[in-house]
Amino acid sequence: MALKAVIFDFDGTLADSLPLCVAAFRKTIEPLAGRVVSDAEVLATFGPSEEGTIMALVPQHFEQGLRDYHACYREMHYMCPAPFEGILRIIAYLKAKGLRTALVTGKGAVSLDISLEYLGLEGAFELIRTGIPTGLNKLTGLREVLEGFGISPTEALYIGDMPGDVTASREAGMPVCAAAWCPGTDAAALARERPDYLLDSVAELETLLRSLAGEEQSFPVETRKKI
């Protein structure tokens, strides 16, 4: 079957936003906790949405922490001034070809809206599924997008930068492209999950999508390929 939809992750896939997330969390949490919080402590809480991180590190200040985080995240977004070069062009190309676009991310809805507005990505995605406070929910999000578009798993491609993105795609029965173009991405960990595609640059992604958009049949799920 032909490719009909492309589903993107956000952090580390569309933009180098992880340093922003960590810095905003530290600026928020340290005054509330009364101590220095390391990057590693913040990163160890990732998986759930922002609510999960606040609950893990300063549960006694949850509501204030969440408000402060969103304010800091907006204020510090200069740390992530634009999407990766070529992302806007790719999305425009997909829309011009009539392919559906969606976003499935572990980010919370508020911070995602801030980023989409800041980066000029408002309206770029027909369907959006965000994270939840209690843990990973990529698989649920992917299945909801497939159902919303009324397509089969083999008619879509998910693009994400974490091993869990590959795992979720596999469980959903859909092909997956591992994005290894963000600084700090563990390409070796991605490779161990044997994604269908493992790409080092957005330029390679554009080449891949242009190729897939012109094919009569979708690529086989079991095939792993690197351009």
Coordinates of C-alpha atoms in Angstrom, one line a residue:
M1 CA 0.0 0.0 0.0
A2 CA 1.2 3.5 -0.7
L3 CA 2.4 5.9 2.0
K4 CA -0.5 8.1 3.1
A5 CA 0.6 9.7 6.4
V6 CA 3.8 10.9 8.1
I7 CA 3.7 11.1 11.9
F8 CA 6.4 13.1 13.7
D9 CA 7.8 13.2 17.2
F10 CA 8.8 16.6 18.5
D11 CA 11.7 17.0 20.8
G12 CA 14.9 16.0 19.0
T13 CA 13.1 15.3 15.8
L14 CA 11.5 18.6 14.7
A15 CA 13.7 20.8 16.8
D16 CA 16.7 20.7 19.2
S17 CA 14.4 21.5 22.1
L18 CA 15.7 19.2 24.8
P19 CA 18.3 21.7 26.3
L20 CA 15.4 24.2 26.5
C21 CA 13.3 21.7 28.4
V22 CA 16.0 20.9 30.9
A23 CA 17.0 24.5 31.5
A24 CA 13.4 25.5 32.1
F25 CA 12.8 22.7 34.5
R26 CA 16.0 23.6 36.5
K27 CA 15.0 27.3 36.6
T28 CA 11.6 26.3 37.8
I29 CA 12.4 23.5 40.3
E30 CA 15.5 24.8 42.0
P31 CA 13.8 27.7 43.9
L32 CA 11.0 25.5 44.9
A33 CA 13.2 22.6 46.0
G34 CA 15.7 24.9 47.7
R35 CA 18.7 23.2 46.1
V36 CA 20.6 22.7 42.9
V37 CA 19.0 20.2 40.5
S38 CA 21.2 18.5 38.0
D39 CA 20.5 17.9 34.3
A40 CA 20.7 14.2 35.1
E41 CA 18.0 14.4 37.7
V42 CA 15.7 16.2 35.3
L43 CA 16.4 13.8 32.4
A44 CA 15.7 10.8 34.7
T45 CA 12.1 11.9 35.0
F46 CA 11.4 12.1 31.3
G47 CA 8.9 9.8 29.7
P48 CA 5.8 11.2 31.3
S49 CA 4.7 14.8 30.3
E50 CA 5.9 17.9 32.2
E51 CA 3.4 17.2 35.0
G52 CA 5.2 13.9 35.7
T53 CA 8.6 15.7 36.1
I54 CA 7.1 18.3 38.5
M55 CA 5.4 15.6 40.5
A56 CA 8.6 13.6 40.7
L57 CA 10.9 16.5 41.9
V58 CA 8.6 18.9 43.8
P59 CA 5.3 17.2 44.4
Q60 CA 4.5 19.6 47.3
H61 CA 4.6 22.5 44.8
F62 CA 2.9 20.8 41.9
E63 CA 0.5 23.6 40.7
Q64 CA 2.9 26.4 41.2
G65 CA 5.7 24.3 39.6
L66 CA 3.7 23.6 36.5
R67 CA 2.7 27.3 36.1
D68 CA 6.3 28.4 36.6
Y69 CA 7.6 25.8 34.2
H70 CA 5.3 27.0 31.4
A71 CA 6.3 30.6 32.0
C72 CA 10.0 29.7 32.0
Y73 CA 9.6 27.5 29.0
R74 CA 8.1 30.4 27.0
E75 CA 10.6 32.9 28.3
M76 CA 13.6 30.8 27.5
H77 CA 12.4 29.6 24.1
Y78 CA 15.2 31.7 22.5
M79 CA 17.3 28.6 23.3
C80 CA 15.4 26.8 20.5
P81 CA 14.9 29.5 17.9
A82 CA 13.8 27.5 14.9
P83 CA 13.1 23.9 13.7
F84 CA 15.9 22.0 12.2
E85 CA 16.8 23.3 8.8
G86 CA 14.6 21.6 6.2
I87 CA 11.7 20.6 8.4
L88 CA 9.4 23.4 7.3
R89 CA 10.2 22.5 3.7
I90 CA 9.5 18.8 4.3
I91 CA 6.1 19.5 5.8
A92 CA 5.1 21.8 3.0
Y93 CA 6.2 19.1 0.5
L94 CA 4.1 16.5 2.3
K95 CA 1.0 18.7 2.2
A96 CA 1.5 19.5 -1.4
K97 CA 1.6 15.8 -2.2
G98 CA -1.6 15.2 -0.3
L99 CA 0.0 13.2 2.5
R100 CA -1.5 13.5 6.0
T101 CA 0.7 14.9 8.8
A102 CA 0.4 14.3 12.5
L103 CA 2.4 14.8 15.7
V104 CA 2.7 12.2 18.5
T105 CA 4.9 13.5 21.4
G106 CA 5.5 13.0 25.0
K107 CA 5.4 16.7 25.6
G108 CA 2.5 18.3 27.5
A109 CA -0.1 20.2 25.5
V110 CA 0.7 23.6 26.9
S111 CA 4.5 23.5 26.2
L112 CA 3.8 22.0 22.8
D113 CA 1.5 24.8 21.9
I114 CA 4.1 27.3 23.0
S115 CA 6.7 25.6 20.7
L116 CA 4.5 25.3 17.7
E117 CA 3.6 29.0 17.9
Y118 CA 7.2 30.0 18.4
L119 CA 8.6 27.8 15.7
G120 CA 6.0 28.7 13.1
L121 CA 4.5 25.2 13.1
E122 CA 0.9 26.1 14.0
G123 CA -1.4 24.3 11.7
A124 CA 1.3 22.0 10.4
F125 CA -0.3 18.9 11.7
E126 CA -3.8 17.6 11.2
L127 CA -3.8 15.5 14.3
I128 CA -1.8 15.9 17.5
R129 CA -1.4 13.6 20.5
T130 CA 0.5 14.8 23.5
G131 CA 2.0 13.1 26.6
I132 CA 0.4 12.1 29.9
P133 CA 1.6 12.6 33.5
T134 CA 1.8 8.9 34.3
G135 CA 4.2 7.6 31.7
L136 CA 4.8 6.8 28.1
N137 CA 1.8 6.7 25.7
K138 CA 3.3 6.8 22.3
L139 CA 1.7 3.6 21.3
T140 CA -1.8 4.9 22.2
G141 CA -1.1 8.1 20.3
L142 CA 0.0 6.3 17.2
R143 CA -3.0 4.1 17.2
E144 CA -5.4 7.0 17.7
V145 CA -3.8 8.8 14.7
L146 CA -4.1 5.8 12.5
E147 CA -7.8 5.5 13.5
G148 CA -8.4 9.2 13.0
F149 CA -6.9 9.1 9.5
G150 CA -8.7 5.8 8.7
I151 CA -5.6 4.1 7.4
S152 CA -3.7 0.9 8.1
P153 CA -0.4 0.9 10.0
T154 CA 1.6 0.1 6.9
E155 CA 0.3 3.2 5.2
A156 CA 2.0 5.5 7.7
L157 CA 5.6 6.3 8.8
Y158 CA 6.6 7.5 12.3
I159 CA 9.7 9.6 12.7
G160 CA 11.3 9.8 16.2
D161 CA 14.7 10.1 17.9
M162 CA 14.4 7.7 20.9
P163 CA 14.5 3.9 21.1
G164 CA 11.1 3.9 22.6
D165 CA 9.8 5.6 19.4
V166 CA 11.0 2.6 17.5
T167 CA 9.4 0.2 20.0
A168 CA 6.1 1.9 19.9
S169 CA 6.0 1.9 16.1
R170 CA 6.8 -1.8 16.1
E171 CA 3.9 -2.5 18.5
A172 CA 1.6 -0.4 16.3
G173 CA 2.7 -2.4 13.3
M174 CA 4.0 0.6 11.4
P175 CA 7.3 1.4 9.7
V176 CA 9.6 3.8 11.6
C177 CA 12.4 6.2 10.8
A178 CA 14.9 6.8 13.5
A179 CA 16.1 10.4 13.6
A180 CA 19.7 10.7 14.6
W181 CA 20.4 14.2 13.5
C182 CA 20.0 16.0 16.8
P183 CA 23.2 16.6 18.8
G184 CA 23.4 14.2 21.6
T185 CA 21.2 11.5 20.0
D186 CA 22.4 8.0 20.8
A187 CA 22.5 6.6 17.3
A188 CA 23.9 3.3 18.5
A189 CA 20.9 2.8 20.8
L190 CA 18.6 3.5 17.9
A191 CA 20.4 1.1 15.7
R192 CA 20.1 -1.7 18.2
E193 CA 16.3 -1.4 17.9
R194 CA 16.6 -2.1 14.1
P195 CA 14.4 0.7 12.7
D196 CA 13.4 0.5 9.1
Y197 CA 15.4 3.7 8.5
L198 CA 18.2 5.3 10.5
L199 CA 19.1 8.7 9.2
D200 CA 21.8 11.2 10.2
S201 CA 20.4 14.4 8.7
V202 CA 17.1 16.1 7.8
A203 CA 18.4 16.2 4.2
E204 CA 18.4 12.4 4.2
L205 CA 14.9 12.4 5.5
E206 CA 13.7 14.7 2.7
T207 CA 15.3 12.4 0.2
L208 CA 13.6 9.4 1.8
L209 CA 10.1 11.0 1.9
R210 CA 10.4 12.2 -1.7
S211 CA 11.2 8.6 -2.7
L212 CA 8.4 7.1 -0.7
A213 CA 5.9 9.6 -1.9
G214 CA 6.6 8.5 -5.5
E215 CA 6.3 4.7 -4.8
E216 CA 3.3 2.7 -5.8
Q217 CA 3.7 0.3 -2.8
S218 CA 4.8 1.0 0.7
F219 CA 8.1 -0.3 1.9
P220 CA 8.1 -3.6 3.8
V221 CA 8.0 -3.2 7.6
E222 CA 10.8 -5.7 8.2
T223 CA 13.3 -4.0 5.9
R224 CA 15.9 -1.8 7.6
K225 CA 17.6 0.7 5.3
K226 CA 19.9 3.7 5.7
I227 CA 20.2 6.1 2.8

